[in-house]
Tab-separated table of C-alpha atoms and ligand atoms in Angstrom:
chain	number	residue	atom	x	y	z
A	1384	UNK	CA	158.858	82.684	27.145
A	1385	UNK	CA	156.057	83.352	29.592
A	1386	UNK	CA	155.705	85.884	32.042
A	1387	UNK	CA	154.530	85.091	35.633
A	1388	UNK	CA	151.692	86.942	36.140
A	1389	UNK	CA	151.345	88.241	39.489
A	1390	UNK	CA	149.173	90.008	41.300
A	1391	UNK	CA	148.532	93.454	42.522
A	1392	UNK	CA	149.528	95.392	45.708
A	1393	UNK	CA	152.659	93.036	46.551
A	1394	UNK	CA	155.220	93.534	49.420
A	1395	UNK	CA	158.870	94.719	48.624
A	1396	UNK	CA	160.138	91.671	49.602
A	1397	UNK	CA	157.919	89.539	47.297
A	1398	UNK	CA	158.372	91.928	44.214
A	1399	UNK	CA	162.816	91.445	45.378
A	1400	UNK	CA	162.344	87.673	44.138
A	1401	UNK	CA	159.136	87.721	41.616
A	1402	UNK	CA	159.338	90.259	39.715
A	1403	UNK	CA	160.877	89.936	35.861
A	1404	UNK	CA	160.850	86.436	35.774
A	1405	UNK	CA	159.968	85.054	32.292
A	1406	UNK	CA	160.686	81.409	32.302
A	1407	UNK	CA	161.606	79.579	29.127
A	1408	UNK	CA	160.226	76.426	27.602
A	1409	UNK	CA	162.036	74.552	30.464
A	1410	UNK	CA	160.030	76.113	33.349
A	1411	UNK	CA	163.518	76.860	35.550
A	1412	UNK	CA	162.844	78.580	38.784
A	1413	UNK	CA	166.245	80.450	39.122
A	1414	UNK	CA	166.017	83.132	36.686
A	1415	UNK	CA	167.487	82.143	33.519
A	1416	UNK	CA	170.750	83.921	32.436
A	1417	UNK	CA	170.587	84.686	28.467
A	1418	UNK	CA	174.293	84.822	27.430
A	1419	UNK	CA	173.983	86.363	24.215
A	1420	UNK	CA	174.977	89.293	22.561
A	1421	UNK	CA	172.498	88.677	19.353
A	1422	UNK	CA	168.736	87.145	18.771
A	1423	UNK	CA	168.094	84.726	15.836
A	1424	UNK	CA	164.683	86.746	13.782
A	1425	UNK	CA	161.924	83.922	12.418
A	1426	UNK	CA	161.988	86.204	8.949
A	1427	UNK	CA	163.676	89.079	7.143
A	1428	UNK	CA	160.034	91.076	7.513
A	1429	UNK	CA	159.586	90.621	11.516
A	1430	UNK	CA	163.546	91.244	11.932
A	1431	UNK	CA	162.567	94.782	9.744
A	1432	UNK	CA	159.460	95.424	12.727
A	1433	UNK	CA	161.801	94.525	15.066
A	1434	UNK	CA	164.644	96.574	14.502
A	1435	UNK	CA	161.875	99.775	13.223
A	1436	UNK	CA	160.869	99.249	16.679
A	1437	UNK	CA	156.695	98.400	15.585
A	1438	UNK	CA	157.291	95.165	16.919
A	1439	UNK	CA	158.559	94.199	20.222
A	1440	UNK	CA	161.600	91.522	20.187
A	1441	UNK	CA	165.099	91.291	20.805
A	1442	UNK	CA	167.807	92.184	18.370
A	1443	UNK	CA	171.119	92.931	19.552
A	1444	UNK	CA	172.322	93.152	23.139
A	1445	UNK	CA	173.375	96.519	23.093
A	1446	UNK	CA	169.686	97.526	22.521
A	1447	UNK	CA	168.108	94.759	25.123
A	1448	UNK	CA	168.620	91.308	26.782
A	1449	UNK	CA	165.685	89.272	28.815
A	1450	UNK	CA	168.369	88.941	31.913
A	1451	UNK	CA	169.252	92.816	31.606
A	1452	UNK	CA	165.458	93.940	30.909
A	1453	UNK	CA	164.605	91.380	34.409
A	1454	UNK	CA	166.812	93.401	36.374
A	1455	UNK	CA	165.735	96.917	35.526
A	1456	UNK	CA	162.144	95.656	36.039
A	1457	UNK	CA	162.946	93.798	39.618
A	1458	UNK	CA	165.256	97.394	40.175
A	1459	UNK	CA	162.310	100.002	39.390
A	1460	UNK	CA	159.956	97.569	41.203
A	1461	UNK	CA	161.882	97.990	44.419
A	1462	UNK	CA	162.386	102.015	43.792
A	1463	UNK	CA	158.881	102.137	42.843
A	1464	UNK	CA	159.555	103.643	39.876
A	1465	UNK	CA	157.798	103.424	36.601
A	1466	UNK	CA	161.044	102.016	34.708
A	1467	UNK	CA	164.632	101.240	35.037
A	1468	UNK	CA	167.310	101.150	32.732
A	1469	UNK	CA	170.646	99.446	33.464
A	1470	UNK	CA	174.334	100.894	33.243
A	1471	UNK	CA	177.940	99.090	32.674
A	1472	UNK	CA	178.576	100.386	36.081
A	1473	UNK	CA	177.463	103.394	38.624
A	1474	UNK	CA	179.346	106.240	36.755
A	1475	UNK	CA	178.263	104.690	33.532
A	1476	UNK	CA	174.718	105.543	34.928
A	1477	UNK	CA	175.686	109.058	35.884
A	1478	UNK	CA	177.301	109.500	32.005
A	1479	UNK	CA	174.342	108.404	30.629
A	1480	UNK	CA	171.920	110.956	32.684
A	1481	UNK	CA	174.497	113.343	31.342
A	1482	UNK	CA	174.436	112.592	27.853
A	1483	UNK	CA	170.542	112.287	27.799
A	1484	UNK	CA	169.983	115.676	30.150
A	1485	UNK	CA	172.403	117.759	29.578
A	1486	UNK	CA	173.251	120.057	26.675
A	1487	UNK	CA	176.141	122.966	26.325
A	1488	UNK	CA	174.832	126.255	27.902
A	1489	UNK	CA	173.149	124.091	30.580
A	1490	UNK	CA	174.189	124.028	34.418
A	1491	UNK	CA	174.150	122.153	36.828
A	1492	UNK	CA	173.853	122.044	41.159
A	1493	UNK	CA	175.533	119.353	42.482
A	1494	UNK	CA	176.439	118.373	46.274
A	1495	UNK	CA	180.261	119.041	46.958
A	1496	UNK	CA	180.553	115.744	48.947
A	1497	UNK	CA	179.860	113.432	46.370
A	1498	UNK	CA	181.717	110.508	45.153
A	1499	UNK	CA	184.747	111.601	43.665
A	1500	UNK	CA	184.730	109.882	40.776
A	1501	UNK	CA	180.826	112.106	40.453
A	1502	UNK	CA	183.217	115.387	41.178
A	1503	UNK	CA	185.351	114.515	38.225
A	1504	UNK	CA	182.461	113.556	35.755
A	1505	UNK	CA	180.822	116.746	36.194
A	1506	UNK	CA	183.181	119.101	37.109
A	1507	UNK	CA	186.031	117.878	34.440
A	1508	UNK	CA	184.789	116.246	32.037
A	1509	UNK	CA	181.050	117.527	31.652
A	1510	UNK	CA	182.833	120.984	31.603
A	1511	UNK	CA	185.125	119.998	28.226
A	1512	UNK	CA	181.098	119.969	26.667
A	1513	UNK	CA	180.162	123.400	28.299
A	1514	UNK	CA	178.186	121.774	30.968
A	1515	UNK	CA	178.932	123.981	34.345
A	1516	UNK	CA	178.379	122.640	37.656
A	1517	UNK	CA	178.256	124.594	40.550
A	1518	UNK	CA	179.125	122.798	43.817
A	1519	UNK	CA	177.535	123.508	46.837
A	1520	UNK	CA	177.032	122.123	50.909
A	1521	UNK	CA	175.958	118.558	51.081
A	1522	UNK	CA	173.398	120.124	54.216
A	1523	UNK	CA	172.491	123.903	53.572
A	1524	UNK	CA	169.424	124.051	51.429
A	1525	UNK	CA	170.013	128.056	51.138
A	1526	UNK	CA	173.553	127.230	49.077
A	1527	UNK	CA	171.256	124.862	46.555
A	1528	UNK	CA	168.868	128.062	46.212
A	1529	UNK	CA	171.330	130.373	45.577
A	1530	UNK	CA	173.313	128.513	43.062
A	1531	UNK	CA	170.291	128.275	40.672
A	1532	UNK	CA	170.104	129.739	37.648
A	1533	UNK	CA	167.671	130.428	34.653
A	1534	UNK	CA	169.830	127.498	32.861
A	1535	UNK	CA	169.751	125.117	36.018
A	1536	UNK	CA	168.548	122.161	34.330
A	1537	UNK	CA	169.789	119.569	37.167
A	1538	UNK	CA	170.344	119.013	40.654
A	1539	UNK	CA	172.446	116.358	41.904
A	1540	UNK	CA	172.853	114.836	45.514
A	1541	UNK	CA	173.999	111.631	47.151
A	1542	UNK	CA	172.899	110.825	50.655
A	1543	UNK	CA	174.574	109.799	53.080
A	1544	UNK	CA	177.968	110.684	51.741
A	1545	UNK	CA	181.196	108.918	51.662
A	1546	UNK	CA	182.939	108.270	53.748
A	1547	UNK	CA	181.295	111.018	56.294
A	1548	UNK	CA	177.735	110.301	56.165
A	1549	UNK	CA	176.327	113.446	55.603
A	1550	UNK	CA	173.094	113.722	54.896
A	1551	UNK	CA	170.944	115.704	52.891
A	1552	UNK	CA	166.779	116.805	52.898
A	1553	UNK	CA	165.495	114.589	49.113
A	1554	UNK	CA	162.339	116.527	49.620
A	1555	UNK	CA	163.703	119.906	50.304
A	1556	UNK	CA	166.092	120.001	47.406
A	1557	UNK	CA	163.193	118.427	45.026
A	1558	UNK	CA	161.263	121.736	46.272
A	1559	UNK	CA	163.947	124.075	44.827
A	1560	UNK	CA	164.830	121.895	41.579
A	1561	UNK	CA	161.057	121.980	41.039
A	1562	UNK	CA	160.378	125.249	41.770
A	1563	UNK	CA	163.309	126.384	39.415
A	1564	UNK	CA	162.373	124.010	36.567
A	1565	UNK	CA	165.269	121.782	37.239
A	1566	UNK	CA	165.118	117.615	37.858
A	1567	UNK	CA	166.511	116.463	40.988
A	1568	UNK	CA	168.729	113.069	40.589
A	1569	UNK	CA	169.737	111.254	43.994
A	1570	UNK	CA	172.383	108.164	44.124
A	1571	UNK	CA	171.038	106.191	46.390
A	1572	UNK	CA	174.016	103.695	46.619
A	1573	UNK	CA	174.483	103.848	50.617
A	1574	UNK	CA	170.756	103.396	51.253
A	1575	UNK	CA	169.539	101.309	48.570
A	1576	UNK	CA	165.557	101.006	48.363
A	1577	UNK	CA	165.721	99.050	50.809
A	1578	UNK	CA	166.019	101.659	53.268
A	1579	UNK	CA	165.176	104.555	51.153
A	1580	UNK	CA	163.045	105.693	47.973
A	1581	UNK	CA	163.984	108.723	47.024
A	1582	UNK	CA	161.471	109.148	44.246
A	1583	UNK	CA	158.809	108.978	47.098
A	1584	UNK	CA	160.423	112.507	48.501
A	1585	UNK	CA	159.914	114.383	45.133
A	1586	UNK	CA	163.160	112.747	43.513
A	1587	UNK	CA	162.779	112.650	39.719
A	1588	UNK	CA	165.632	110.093	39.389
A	1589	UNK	CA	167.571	107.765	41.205
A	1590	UNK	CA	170.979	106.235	40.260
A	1591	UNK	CA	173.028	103.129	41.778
A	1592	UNK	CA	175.724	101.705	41.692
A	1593	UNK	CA	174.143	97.772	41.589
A	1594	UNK	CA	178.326	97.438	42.013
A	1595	UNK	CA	177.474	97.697	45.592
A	1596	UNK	CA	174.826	96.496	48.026
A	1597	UNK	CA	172.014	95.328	44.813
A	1598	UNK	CA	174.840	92.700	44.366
A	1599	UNK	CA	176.084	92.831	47.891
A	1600	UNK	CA	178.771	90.303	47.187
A	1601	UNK	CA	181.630	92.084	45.677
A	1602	UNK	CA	181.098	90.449	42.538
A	1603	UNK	CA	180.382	92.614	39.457
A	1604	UNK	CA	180.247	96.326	38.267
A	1605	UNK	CA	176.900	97.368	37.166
A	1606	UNK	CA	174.750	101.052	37.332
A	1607	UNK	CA	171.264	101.785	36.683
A	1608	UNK	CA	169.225	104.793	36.521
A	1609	UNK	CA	165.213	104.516	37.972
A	1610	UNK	CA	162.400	106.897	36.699
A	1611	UNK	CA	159.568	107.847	34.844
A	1612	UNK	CA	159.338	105.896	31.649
A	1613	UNK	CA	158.872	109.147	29.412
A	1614	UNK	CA	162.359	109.741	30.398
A	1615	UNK	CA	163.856	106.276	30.747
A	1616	UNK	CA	162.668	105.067	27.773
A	1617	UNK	CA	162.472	108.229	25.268
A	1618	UNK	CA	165.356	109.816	26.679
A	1619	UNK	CA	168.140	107.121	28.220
A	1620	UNK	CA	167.129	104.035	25.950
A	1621	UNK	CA	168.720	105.983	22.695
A	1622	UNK	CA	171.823	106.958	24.700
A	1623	UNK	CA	172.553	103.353	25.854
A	1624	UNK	CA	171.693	102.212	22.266
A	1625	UNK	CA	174.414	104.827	20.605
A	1626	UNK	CA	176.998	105.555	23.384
A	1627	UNK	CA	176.959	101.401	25.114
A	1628	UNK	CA	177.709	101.657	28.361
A	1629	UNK	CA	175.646	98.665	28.229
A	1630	UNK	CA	175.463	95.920	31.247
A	1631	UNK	CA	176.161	92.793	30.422
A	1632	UNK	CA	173.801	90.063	30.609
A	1633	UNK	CA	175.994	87.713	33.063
A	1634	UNK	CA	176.356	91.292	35.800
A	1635	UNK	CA	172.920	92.169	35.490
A	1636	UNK	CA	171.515	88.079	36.104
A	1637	UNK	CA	174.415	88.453	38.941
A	1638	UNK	CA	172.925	91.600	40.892
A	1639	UNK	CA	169.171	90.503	39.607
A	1640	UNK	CA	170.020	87.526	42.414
A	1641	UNK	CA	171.225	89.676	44.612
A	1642	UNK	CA	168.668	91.830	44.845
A	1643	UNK	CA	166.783	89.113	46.484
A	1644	UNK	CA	168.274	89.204	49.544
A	1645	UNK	CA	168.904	93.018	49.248
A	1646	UNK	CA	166.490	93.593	52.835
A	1647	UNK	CA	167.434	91.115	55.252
A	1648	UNK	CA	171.430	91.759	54.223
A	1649	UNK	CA	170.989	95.863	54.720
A	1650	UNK	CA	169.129	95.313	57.783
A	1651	UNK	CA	171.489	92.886	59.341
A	1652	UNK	CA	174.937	95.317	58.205
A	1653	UNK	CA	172.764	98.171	59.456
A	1654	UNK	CA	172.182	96.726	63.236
A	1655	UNK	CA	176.052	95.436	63.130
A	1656	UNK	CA	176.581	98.951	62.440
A	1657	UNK	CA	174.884	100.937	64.763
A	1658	UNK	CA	176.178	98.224	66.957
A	1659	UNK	CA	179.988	99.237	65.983
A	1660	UNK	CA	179.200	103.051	66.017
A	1661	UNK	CA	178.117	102.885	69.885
A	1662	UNK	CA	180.910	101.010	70.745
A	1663	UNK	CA	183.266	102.848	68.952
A	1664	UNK	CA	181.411	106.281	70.551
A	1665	UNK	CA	182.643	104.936	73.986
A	1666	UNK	CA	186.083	104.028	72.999
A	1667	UNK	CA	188.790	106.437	74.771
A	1668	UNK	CA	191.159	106.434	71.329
A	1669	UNK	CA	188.080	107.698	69.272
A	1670	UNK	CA	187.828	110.830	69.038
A	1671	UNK	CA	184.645	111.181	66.862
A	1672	UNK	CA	182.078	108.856	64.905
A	1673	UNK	CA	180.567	109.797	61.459
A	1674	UNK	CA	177.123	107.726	61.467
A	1675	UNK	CA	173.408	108.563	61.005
A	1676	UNK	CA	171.882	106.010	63.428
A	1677	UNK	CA	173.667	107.865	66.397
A	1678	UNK	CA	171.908	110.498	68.320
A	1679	UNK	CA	175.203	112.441	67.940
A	1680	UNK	CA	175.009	112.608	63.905
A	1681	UNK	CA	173.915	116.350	63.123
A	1682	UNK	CA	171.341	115.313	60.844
A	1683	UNK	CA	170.091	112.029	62.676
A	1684	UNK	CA	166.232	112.811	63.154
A	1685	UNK	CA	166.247	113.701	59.292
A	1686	UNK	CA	168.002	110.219	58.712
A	1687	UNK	CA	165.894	108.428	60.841
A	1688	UNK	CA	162.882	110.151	58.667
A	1689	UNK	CA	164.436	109.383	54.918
A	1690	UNK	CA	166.118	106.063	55.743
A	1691	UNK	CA	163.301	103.836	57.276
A	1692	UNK	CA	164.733	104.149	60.622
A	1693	UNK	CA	167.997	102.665	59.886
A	1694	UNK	CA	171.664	103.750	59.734
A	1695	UNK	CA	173.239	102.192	56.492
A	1696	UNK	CA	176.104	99.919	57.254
A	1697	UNK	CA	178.942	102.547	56.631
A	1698	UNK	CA	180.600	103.904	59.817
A	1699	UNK	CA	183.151	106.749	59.854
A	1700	UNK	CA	185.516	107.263	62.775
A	1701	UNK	CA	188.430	109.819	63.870
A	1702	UNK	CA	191.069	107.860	65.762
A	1703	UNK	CA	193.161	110.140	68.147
A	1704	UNK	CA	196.361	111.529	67.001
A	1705	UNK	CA	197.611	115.337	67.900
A	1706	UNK	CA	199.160	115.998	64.621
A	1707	UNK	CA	198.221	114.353	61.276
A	1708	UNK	CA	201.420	112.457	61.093
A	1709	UNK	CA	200.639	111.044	64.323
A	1710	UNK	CA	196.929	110.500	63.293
A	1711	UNK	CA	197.709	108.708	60.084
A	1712	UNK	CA	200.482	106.277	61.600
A	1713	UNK	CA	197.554	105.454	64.842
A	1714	UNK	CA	194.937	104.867	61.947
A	1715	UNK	CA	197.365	102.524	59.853
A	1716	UNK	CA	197.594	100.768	63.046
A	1717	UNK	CA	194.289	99.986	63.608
A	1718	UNK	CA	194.051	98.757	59.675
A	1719	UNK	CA	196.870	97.190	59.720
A	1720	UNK	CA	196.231	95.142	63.169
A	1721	UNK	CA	192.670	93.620	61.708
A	1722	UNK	CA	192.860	90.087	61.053
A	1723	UNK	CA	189.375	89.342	59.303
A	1724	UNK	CA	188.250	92.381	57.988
A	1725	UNK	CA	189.360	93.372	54.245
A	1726	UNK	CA	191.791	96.627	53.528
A	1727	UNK	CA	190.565	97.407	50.424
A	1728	UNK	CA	188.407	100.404	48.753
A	1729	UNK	CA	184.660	99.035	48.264
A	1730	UNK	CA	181.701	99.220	50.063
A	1731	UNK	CA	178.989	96.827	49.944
A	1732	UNK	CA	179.651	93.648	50.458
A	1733	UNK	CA	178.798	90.626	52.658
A	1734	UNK	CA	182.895	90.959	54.123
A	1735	UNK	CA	183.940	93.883	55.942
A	1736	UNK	CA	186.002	96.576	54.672
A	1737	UNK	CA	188.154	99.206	56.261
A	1738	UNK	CA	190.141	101.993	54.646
A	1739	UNK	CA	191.909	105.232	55.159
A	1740	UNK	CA	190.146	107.626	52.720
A	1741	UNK	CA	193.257	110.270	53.388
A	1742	UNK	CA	195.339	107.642	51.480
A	1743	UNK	CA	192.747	106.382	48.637
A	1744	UNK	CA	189.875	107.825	47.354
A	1745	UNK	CA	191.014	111.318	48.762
A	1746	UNK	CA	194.405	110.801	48.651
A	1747	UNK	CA	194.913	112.788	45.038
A	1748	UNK	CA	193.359	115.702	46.858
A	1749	UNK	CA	195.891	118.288	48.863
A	1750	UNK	CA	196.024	118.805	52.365
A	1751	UNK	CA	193.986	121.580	51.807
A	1752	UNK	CA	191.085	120.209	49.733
A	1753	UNK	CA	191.270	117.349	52.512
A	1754	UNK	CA	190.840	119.588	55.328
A	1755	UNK	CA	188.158	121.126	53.560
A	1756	UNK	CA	186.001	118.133	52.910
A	1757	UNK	CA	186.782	117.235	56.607
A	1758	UNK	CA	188.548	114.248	55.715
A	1759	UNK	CA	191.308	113.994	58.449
A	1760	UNK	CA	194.593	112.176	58.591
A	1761	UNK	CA	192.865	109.545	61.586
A	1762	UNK	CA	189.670	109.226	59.768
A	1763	UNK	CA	189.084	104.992	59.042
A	1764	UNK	CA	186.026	104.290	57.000
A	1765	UNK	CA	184.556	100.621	58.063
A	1766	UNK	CA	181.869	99.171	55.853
A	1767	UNK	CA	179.925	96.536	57.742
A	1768	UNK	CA	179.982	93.215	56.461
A	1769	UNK	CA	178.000	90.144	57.599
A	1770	UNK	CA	180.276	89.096	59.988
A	1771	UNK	CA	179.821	88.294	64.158
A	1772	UNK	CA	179.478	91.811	65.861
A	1773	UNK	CA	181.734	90.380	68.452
A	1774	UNK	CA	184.122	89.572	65.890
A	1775	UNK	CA	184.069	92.248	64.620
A	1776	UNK	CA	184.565	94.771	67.898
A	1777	UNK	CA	187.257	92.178	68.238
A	1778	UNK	CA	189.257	92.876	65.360
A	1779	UNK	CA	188.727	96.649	65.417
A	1780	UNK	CA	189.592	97.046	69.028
A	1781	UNK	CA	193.047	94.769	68.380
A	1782	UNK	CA	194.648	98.268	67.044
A	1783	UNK	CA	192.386	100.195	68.882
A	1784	UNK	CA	193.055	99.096	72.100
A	1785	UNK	CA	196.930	99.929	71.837
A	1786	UNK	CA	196.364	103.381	71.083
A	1787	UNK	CA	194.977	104.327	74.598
B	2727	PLP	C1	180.772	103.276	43.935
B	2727	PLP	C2	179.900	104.451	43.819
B	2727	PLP	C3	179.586	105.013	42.575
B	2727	PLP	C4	180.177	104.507	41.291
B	2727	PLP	O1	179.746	103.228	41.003
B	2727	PLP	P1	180.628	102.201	40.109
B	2727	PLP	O2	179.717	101.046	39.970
B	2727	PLP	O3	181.883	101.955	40.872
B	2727	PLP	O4	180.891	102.900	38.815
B	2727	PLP	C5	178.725	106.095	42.537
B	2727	PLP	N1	178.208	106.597	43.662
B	2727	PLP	C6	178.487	106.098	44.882
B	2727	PLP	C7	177.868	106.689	46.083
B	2727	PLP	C8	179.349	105.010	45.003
B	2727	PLP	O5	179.638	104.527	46.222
C-alpha cells in the first residue's frame, strides 16, 4: 500500500476527501474497504514484531484495520486533533473514555441535559464501579465550579442539547476542568467539525456519534473519540484492544465516505433550518422555538461564536395546547399529518425526522423529571433533512395549520 502524500496547510474540505487514503496495488480512487477481521504475516519472526508491537503491521481487527485506521485519521484531521480512535457506536465511545479515565474513588461533572443514554452510562452504570457523577446546568458555569472536587477527574458536556438546544461556553468549562486538574470531554454530535472544534476552545476530547451527521445517511452505528495521541493511543488503544467495542471495517469505510460531504450537507440542513425556525417563530399555533440560529435562543450570540455562525439542523418547537393532554394530542397531530418527513427517533440524516421526545427518548422519565428538563407534552423535535424548504413548511404546516 502507498500513502498519498500530501501537502501542508490544506483546507477542511480537501483534508474531508484526501486524507487516509492508502491505495493498494490496484491504484482505486474510492477508498478501498478491507473486509477482514485477520492479516496473513510474511514469517513467524515479523508476526512476533508485529504482535510485540516493534514493528508496525496489522494483526487482528480488533487491534487495527486500514479502512478503520483511514477514518480516525480523515476524523482527527477534520477536529484538528492529533489522533482519533474509532468506537462500535457513540456510547461505545463514551464507555471507552470511561474505562480508560476513570477509576473507583474518581468523580465526575457532567451536564444534566445530555443524551440520555450519556445520563444512564454515568449515572447507573459508571456508579456500580464507584465512579460518581454529579449533574449540573447545561448553562451556569457557577454549578460546574461548585460541583468540583479534589477527585474531579472529568468534565463532561454536549452542546447544543437534545432535543432543546441548549448551549453551553467549551472554553469556559475547559477553564474550570483545567484549573481543577480535571479533562474536559465535549460530544460534538449536533455540530460536527464542521461547524465546531471544540478542541480549539480548550476541549481535551471530543466524542461523536459518526451514527449521525459523519455518515449523514442513516446508515450505520459508529463512535469515535478525537485527542491528543498520548491519550488516544497510550490510554484508549489498550481499552479497545481488551474490552472491543471495536468498529467494524464495512461502518467505518461507510462514514469515512460520508465524511466527504460532511460541509456542504450541514450547511445546507443548517439554512433549511433556520429557514423552518423563522417560520415556525411566526406561526400562531407555536407557542415557542428551541434553536440557536434565532435571535430569540438565550444563548444565540455564544452559538453564533462556537458554531461558525450556523444553527445545526435540529429545531425544537412547543405547539399550543392548555393542558398537556391537549398539548400531546395537537403535537401527534402535526406528526401524524406529515406526509414526507420520517416519525422515527434519529437525527442526522439526509431525510427529515420528527418526533415527540415526551413519548420516546423521555418518555421513561415521570412527569416530573419531564417538567424538569423542560420537555413539555407539545414539544416536536424536527431534524432537518435535505429536502425542499417549501416542502418541507408544507408538510409541517399540514397539522399545523389545523390547530389555529
Ligand atoms: C446518538 C447520540 C449519541 C449516541 O450515539 P450512538 O451512535 O447512537 O451510540 C451520543 N450523543 C449524542 C448527542 C447523540 O445524539
Amino acid at each position: 500500500m502507498t500513502r498519498q502524500a500530501l501537502p501542508g496547510n490544506l483546507h477542511p474540505d480537501t483534508l474531508a476527501v484526501r486524507v487516509g487514503i492508502e491505495r493498494s496495488q490496484y491504484g482505486e480512487n474510492s477508498e478501498a474497504l478491507y473486509l477482514t477481521s485477520g492479516f496473513v504475516q510474511p514469517d513467524a519472526e515479523t508476526s512476533a514484531r508485529r504482535f510485540a508491537g516493534t514493528e508496525e503491521g496489522f494483526t487482528y481487527a480488533r487491534t487495527s484495520n486500514p479502512t478503520v485506521a483511514a477514518f480516525e485519521q480523515r476524523l482527527a484531521a477534520l477536529e484538528g486533533t492529533e489522533a482519533a480512535i474509532a468506537a462500535s457506536s457513540g456510547m461505545g465511545a463514551i464507555l471507552m473514555m470511561g474505562m480508560g479515565l476513570l477509576r473507583a474513588g474518581d468523580h465526575v461533572v457532567c451536564s444534566q441535559s445530555v443524551f440520555g443514554s450519556t445520563l444512564n452510562l454515568f449515572g447507573k452504570e459508571f456508579a456500580k464501579f464507584g465512579v460518581e457523577t454529579s449533574f449540573v446546568s447545561q448553562t451556569d458555569i457557577a454549578q460546574w465550579q461548585a460541583a468540583m472536587r479534589p477527585n474531579t477527574k472529568l468534565l463532561f458536556a454536549e452542546t447544543p442539547t437534545n432535543p432543546l438546544t441548549e448551549v453551553c461556553d467549551i472554553r469556559a468549562l475547559a477553564d474550570v476542568a483545567h484549573a481543577g486538574g480535571a479533562l474536559l470531554a465535549v460530544d460534538n454530535c449536533f455540530c460536527s467539525p464542521a461547524l465546531q472544534r471544540p478542541t480549539e476552545l480548550g476541549a481535551d476530547l471530543v466524542i461523536h456519534s459518526g451514527t449521525k451527521y459523519l455518515d449523514g445517511q442513516g446508515r450505520v452505528m459508529a463512535g469515535a473519540i478525537c485527542g491528543p495521541s498520548k491519550l488516544i493511543v497510550d490510554v484508549f488503544g489498550p481499552i479497545v484492544r481488551t474490552a472491543g467495542m471495536v468498529l467494524a471495517p464495512f461502518n467505518a469505510w461507510v462514514v469515512l465516505k460520508g465524511m466527504e460531504t460532511l460541509r456542504i450537507r450541514m450547511q445546507a440542513q443548517s439554512a433549511t433550518a433556520l429557514a423552518i425556525a423563522q417560520w415556525l417563530e411566526t406561526h400562531p399555533a407555536v407557542t415557542r422555538v428551541y434553536y440557536p440560529g434565532l435571535p430569540s435562543h438565550p444563548q444565540h450570540e455564544l452559538a453564533m461564536r462556537q458554531q461558525s455562525g450556523l444553527g445545526g439542523a435540529v429545531v425544537s418547537f412547543d405547539v399550543r395546547g392548555g393542558d398537556p393532554e391537549t398539548a400531546r394530542a395537537n403535537a401527534f397531530h402535526v406528526i401524524n399529518s406529515t406526509q414526507v418527513v420520517s416519525i422515527a427517533t434519529n437525527l442526522g440524516d439526509t431525510k427529515s425526522i420528527i418526533t415527540h421526545p415526551g413519548t420516546t427518548s423521555h418518555g421513561r422519565l415521570t412527569e416530573a423529571q419531564r417538567q424538569a428538563a423542560g420537555i413539555k407534552q407539545g414539544l416536536i423535535r424536527f431534524a432537518t433533512g435535505l429536502e425542499h424548504i417549501d416542502d418541507l413548511k408544507a408538510d409541517l404546516a399540514r397539522g399545523l395549520d389545523s390547530l389555529t
